[in-house]
PDB file of C-alpha atoms in Angstrom:
ATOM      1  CA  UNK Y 146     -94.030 106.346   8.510  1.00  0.00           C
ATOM      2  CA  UNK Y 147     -93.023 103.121  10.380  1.00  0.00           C
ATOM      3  CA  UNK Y 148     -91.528 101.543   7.587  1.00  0.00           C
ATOM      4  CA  UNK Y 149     -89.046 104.956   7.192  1.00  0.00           C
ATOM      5  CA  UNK Y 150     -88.615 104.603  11.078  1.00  0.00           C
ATOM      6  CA  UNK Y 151     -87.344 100.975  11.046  1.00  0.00           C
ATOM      7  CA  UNK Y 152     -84.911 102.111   8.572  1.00  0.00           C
ATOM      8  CA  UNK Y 153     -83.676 104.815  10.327  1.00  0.00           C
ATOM      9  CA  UNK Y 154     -83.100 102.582  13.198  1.00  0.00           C
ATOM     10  CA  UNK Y 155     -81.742 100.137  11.109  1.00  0.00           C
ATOM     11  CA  UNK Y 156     -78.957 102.514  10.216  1.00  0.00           C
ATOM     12  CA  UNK Y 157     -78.315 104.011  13.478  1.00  0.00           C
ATOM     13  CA  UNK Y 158     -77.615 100.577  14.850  1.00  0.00           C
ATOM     14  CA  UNK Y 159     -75.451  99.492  12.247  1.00  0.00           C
ATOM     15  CA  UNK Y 160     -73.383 102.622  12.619  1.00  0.00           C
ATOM     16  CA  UNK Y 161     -73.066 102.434  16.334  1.00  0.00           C
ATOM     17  CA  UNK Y 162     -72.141  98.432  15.925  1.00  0.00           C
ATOM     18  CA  UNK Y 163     -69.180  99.861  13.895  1.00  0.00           C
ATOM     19  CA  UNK Y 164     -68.460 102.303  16.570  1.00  0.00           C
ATOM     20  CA  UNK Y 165     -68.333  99.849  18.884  1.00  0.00           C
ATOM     21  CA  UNK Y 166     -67.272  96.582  17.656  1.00  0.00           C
ATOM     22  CA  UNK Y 167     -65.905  96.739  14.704  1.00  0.00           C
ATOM     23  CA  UNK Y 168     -61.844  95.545  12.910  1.00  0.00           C
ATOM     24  CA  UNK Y 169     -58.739  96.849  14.662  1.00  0.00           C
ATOM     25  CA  UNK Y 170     -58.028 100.414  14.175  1.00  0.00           C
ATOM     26  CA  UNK Y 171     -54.977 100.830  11.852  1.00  0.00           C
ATOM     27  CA  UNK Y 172     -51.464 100.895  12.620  1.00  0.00           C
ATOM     28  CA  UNK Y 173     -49.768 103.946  13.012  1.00  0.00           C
ATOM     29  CA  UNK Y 174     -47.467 105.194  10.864  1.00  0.00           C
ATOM     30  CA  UNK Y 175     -43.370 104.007  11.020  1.00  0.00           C
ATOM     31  CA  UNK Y 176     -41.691 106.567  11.928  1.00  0.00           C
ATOM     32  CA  UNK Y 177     -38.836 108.476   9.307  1.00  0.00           C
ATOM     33  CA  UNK Y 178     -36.014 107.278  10.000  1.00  0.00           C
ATOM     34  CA  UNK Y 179     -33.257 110.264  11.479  1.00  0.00           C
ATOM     35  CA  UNK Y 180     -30.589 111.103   9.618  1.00  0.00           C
ATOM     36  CA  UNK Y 181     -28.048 111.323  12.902  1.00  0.00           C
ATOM     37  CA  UNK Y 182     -28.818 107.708  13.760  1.00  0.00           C
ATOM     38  CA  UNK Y 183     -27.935 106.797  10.008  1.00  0.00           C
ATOM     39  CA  UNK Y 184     -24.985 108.678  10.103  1.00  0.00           C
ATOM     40  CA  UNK Y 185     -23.834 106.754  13.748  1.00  0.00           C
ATOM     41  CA  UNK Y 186     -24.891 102.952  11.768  1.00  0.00           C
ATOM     42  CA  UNK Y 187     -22.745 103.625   8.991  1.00  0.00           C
ATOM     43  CA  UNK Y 188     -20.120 104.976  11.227  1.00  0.00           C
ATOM     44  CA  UNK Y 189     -20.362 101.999  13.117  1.00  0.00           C
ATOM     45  CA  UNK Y 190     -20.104  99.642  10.399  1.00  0.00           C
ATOM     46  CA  UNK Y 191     -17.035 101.531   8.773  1.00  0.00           C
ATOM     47  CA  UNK Y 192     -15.426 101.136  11.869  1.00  0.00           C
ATOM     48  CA  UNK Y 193     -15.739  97.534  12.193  1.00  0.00           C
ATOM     49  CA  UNK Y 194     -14.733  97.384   8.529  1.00  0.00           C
ATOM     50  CA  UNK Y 195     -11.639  99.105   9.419  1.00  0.00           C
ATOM     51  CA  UNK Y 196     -11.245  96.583  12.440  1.00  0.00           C
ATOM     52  CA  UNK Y 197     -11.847  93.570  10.201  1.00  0.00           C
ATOM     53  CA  UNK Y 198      -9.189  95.118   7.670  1.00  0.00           C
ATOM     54  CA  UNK Y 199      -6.735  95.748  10.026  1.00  0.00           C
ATOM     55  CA  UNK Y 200      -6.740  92.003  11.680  1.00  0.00           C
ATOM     56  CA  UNK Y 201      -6.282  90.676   8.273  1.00  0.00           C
ATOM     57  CA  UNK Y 202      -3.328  92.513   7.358  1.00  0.00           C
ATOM     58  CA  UNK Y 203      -2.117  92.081  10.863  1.00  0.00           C
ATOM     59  CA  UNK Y 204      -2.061  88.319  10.301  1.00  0.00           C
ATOM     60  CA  UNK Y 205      -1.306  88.391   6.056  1.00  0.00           C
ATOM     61  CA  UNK Y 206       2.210  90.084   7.564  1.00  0.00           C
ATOM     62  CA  UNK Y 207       3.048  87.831  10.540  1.00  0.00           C
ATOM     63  CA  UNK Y 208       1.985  85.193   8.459  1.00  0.00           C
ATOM     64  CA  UNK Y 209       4.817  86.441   5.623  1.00  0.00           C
ATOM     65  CA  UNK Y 210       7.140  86.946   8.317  1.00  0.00           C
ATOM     66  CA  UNK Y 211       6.807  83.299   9.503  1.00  0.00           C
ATOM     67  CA  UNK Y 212       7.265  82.138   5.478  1.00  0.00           C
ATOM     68  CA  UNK Y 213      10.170  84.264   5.891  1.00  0.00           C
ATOM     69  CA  UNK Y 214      12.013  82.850   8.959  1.00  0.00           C
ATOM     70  CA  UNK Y 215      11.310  79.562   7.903  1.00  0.00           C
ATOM     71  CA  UNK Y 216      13.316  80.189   4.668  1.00  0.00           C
ATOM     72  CA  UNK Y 217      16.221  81.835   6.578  1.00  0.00           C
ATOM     73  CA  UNK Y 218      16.153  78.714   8.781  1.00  0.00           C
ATOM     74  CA  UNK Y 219      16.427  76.201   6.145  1.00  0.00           C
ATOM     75  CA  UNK Y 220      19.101  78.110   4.124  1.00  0.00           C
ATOM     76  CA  UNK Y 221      21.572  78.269   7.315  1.00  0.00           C
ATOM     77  CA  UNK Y 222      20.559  74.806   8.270  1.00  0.00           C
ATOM     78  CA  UNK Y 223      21.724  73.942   4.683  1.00  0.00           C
ATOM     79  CA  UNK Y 224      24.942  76.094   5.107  1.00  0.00           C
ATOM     80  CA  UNK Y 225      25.545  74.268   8.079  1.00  0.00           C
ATOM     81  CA  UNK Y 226      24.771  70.691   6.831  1.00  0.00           C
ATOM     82  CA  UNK Y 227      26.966  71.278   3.886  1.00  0.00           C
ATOM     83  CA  UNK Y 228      29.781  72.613   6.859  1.00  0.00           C
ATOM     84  CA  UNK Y 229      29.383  69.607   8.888  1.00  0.00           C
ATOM     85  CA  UNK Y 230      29.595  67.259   6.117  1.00  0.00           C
ATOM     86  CA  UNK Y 231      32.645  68.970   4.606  1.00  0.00           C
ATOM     87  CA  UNK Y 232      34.366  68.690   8.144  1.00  0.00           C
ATOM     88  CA  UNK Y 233      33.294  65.140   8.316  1.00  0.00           C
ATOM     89  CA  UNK Y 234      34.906  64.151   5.256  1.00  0.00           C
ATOM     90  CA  UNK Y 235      38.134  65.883   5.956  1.00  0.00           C
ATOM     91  CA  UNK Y 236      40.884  62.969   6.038  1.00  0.00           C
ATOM     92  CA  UNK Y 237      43.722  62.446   8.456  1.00  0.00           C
ATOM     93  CA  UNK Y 238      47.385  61.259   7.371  1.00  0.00           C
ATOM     94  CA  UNK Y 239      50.235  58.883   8.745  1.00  0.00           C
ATOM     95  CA  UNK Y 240      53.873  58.559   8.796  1.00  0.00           C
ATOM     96  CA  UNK Y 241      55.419  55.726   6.684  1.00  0.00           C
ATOM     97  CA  UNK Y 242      55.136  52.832   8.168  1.00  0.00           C
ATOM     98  CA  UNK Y 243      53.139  54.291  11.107  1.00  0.00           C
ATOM     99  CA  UNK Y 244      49.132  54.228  12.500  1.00  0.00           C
ATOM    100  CA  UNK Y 245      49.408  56.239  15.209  1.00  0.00           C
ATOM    101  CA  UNK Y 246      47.604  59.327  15.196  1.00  0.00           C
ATOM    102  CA  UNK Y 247      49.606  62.698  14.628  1.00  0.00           C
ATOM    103  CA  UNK Y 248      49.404  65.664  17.205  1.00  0.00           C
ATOM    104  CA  UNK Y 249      48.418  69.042  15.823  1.00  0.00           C
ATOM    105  CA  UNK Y 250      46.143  68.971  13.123  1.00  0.00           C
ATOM    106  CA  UNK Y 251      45.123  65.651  13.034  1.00  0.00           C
ATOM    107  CA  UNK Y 252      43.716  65.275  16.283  1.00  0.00           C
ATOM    108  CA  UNK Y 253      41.986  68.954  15.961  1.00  0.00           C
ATOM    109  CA  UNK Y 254      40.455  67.132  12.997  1.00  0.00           C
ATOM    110  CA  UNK Y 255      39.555  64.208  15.210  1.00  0.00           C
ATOM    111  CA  UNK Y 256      38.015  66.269  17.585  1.00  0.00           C
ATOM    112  CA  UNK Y 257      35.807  68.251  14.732  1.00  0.00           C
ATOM    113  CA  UNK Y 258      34.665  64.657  13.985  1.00  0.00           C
ATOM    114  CA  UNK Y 259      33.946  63.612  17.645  1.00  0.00           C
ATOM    115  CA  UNK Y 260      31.569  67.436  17.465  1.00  0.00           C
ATOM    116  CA  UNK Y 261      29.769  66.110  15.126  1.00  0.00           C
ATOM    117  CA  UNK Y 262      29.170  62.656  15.965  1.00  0.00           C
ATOM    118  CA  UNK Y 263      28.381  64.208  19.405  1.00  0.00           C
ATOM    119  CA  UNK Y 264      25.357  66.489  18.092  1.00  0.00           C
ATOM    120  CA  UNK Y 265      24.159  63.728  16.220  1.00  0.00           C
ATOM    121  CA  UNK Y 266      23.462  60.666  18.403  1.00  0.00           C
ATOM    122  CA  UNK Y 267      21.969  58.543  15.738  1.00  0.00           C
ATOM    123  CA  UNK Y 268      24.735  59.120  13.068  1.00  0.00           C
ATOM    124  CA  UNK Y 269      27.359  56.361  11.835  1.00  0.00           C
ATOM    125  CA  UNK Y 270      30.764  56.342   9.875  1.00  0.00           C
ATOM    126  CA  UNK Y 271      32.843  54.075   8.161  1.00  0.00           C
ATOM    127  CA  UNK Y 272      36.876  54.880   8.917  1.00  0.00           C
ATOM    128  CA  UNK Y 273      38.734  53.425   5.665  1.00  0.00           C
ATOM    129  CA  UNK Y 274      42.551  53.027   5.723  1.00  0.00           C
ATOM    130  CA  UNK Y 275      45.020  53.758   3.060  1.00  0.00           C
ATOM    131  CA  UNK Y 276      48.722  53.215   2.760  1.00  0.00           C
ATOM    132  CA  UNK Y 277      50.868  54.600  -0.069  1.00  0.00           C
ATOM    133  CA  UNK Y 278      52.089  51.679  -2.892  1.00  0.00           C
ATOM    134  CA  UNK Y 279      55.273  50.504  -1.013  1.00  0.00           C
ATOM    135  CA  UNK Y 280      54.912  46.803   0.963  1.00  0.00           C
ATOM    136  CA  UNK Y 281      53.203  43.974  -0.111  1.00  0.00           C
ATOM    137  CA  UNK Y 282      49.575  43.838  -0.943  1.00  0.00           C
ATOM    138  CA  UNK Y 283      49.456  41.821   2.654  1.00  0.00           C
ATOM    139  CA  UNK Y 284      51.180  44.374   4.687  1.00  0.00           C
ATOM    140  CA  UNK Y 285      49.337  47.143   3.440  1.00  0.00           C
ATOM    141  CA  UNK Y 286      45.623  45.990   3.806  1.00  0.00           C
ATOM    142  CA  UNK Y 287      47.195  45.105   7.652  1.00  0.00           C
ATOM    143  CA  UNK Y 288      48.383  48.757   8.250  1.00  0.00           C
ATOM    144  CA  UNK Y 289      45.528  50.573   6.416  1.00  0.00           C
ATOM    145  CA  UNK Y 290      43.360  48.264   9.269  1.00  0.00           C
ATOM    146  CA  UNK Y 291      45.234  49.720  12.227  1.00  0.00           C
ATOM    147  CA  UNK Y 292      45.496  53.125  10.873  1.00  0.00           C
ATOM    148  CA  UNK Y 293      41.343  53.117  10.429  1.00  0.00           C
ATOM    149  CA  UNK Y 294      41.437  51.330  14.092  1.00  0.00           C
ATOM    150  CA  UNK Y 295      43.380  54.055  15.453  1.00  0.00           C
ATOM    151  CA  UNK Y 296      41.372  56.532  14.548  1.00  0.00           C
ATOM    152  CA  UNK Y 297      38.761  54.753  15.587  1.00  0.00           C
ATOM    153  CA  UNK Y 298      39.880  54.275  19.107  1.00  0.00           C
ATOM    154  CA  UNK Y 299      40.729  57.914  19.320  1.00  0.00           C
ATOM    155  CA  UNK Y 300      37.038  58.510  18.970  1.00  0.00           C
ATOM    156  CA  UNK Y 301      35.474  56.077  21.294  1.00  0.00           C
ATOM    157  CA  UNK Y 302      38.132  56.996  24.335  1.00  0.00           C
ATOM    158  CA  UNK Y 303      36.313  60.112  23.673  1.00  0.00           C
ATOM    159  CA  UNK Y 304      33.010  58.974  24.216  1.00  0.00           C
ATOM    160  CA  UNK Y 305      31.810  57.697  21.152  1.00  0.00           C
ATOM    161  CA  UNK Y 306      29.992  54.238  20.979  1.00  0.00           C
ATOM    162  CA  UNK Y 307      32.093  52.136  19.307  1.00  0.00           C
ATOM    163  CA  UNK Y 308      28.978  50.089  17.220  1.00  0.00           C
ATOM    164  CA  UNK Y 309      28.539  53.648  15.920  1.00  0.00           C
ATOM    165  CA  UNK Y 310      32.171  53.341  13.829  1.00  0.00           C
ATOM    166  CA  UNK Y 311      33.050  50.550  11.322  1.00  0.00           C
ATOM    167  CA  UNK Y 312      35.878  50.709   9.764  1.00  0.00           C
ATOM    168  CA  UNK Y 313      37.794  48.320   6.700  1.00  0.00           C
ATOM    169  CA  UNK Y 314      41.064  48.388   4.844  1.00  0.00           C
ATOM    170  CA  UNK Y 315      41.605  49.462   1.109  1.00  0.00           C
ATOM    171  CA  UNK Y 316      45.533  48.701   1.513  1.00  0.00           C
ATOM    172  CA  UNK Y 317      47.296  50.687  -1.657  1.00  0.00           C
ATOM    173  CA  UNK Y 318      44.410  50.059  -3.438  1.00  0.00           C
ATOM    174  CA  UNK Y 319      42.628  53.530  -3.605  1.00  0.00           C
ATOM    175  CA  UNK Y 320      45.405  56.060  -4.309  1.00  0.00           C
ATOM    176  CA  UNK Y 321      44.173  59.675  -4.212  1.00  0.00           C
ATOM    177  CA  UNK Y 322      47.590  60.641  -6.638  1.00  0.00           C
ATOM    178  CA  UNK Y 323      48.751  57.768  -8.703  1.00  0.00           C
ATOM    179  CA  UNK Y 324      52.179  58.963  -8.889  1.00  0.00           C
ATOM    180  CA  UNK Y 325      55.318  56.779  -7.824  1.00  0.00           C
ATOM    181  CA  UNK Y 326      57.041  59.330  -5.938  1.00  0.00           C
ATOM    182  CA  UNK Y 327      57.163  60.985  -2.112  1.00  0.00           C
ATOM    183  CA  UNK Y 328      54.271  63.849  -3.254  1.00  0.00           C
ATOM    184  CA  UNK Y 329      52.070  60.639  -3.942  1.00  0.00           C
ATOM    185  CA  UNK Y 330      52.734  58.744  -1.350  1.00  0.00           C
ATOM    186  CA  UNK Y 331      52.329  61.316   1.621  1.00  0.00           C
ATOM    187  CA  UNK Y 332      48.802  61.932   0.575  1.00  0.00           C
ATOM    188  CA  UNK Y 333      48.085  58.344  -0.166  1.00  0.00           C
ATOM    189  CA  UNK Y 334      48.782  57.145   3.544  1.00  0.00           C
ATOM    190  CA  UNK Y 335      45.637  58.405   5.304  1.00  0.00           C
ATOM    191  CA  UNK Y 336      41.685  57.629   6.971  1.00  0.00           C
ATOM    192  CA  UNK Y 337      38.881  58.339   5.014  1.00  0.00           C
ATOM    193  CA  UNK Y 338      35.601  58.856   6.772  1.00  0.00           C
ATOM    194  CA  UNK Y 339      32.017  58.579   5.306  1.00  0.00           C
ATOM    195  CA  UNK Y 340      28.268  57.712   5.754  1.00  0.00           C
ATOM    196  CA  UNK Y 341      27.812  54.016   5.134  1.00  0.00           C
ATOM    197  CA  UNK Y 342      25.457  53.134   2.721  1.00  0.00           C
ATOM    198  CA  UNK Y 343      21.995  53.898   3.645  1.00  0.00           C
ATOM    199  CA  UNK Y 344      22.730  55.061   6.591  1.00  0.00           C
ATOM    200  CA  UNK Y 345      22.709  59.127   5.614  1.00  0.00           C
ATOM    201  CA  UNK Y 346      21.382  60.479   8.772  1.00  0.00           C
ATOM    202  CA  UNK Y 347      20.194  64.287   9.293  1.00  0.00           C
ATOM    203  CA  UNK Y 348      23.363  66.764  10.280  1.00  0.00           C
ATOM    204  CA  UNK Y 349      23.179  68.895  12.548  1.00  0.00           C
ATOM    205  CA  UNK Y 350      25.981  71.780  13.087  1.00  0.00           C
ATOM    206  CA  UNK Y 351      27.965  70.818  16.683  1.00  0.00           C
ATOM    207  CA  UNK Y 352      27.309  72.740  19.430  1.00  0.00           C
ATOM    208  CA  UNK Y 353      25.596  73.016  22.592  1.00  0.00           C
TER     209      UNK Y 353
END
């Protein structure tokens, strides 16, 4: 009878230790998730989505349009460049026997030159005389000097630094017709103008 007694007690005092003591009662369960705050998530990240897609194309197109003004600049700064350097090469003529510098056209195409040497501070040219065949090799290589040094002169009263013009004679030595006759020699007596040698600077178109 005592023995069955201890046991009972026994037991009753191990259950009530449980009761009382025991491990941490279990977690409750997670909740479900609800199907409206799924629905506003996805919404939300389809509308960032959208946002994201819409900066990128925003920037892929001013990015193309920046690619595409650059091009349009560089074609009409070549246009230009090849218009400068065409009106930079034009020549200017001379009576027989003469270096002074014609009114009309050839001081409008002095002026063109001045425009250009103007907008472009760091450029330099090289003025070369020519005289037609007639006069001795002596007298021509003088007057082709003085017909470069006039033109020259014309640009520096201007305002051009003179160290920014050489000039030299080539006499009747460079003949642009070869002919012996007036039609050769009117278009033989004239200034050249170029770049010197390794000096080919960047044109600009005159302006400003």
């Amino acid at each position: 009878m005592r023995r069955t007694l201890a046991i009972s007690l026994g037991a009753a005092v191990v259950v009530l230790a449980a009761a009382c003591g025991g491990g941490p009662p279990p977690p409750p369960p997670a909740p479900e998730p609800n199907a409206d705050s799924l629905a506003r998530v996805r919404d939300s990240l389809a509308q960032e989505q959208a946002r994201q897609d819409s900066i990128r194309r925003a920037q892929e197109e001013a990015a193309q349009r920046a690619a595409q003004a650059r091009a349009d600049s560089l074609a009409a700064l070549g246009r230009a460049t090849d218009e400068v350097k065409g009106m930079l090469a034009t020549m200017i003529h001379f009576d027989f026997d003469k270096s002074n510098i014609r009114p009309g056209e050839d001081t409008q195409t002095l002026d063109q030159k001045f425009a250009v040497l103007q907008a472009n501070p760091g450029l330099q040219i090289e003025i070369v005389g020519n005289c037609d065949e007639r006069g001795s090799d002596e007298y021509n290589l003088a007057l082709g000097n003085r017909r470069a040094l006039a033109a020259k002169q014309y640009l520096v009263s201007r305002g051009i630094s003179a160290d920014r013009i050489t000039t030299r004679s080539m006499g009747e030595e460079n003949p642009t017709n070869p002919a012996h006759d007036a039609d050769a020699w009117s278009p033989n007596r004239r200034a050249e103008f170029t770049l010197p040698a390794g000096r080919r600077a960047a044109l600009l178109a005159p302006g400003g």
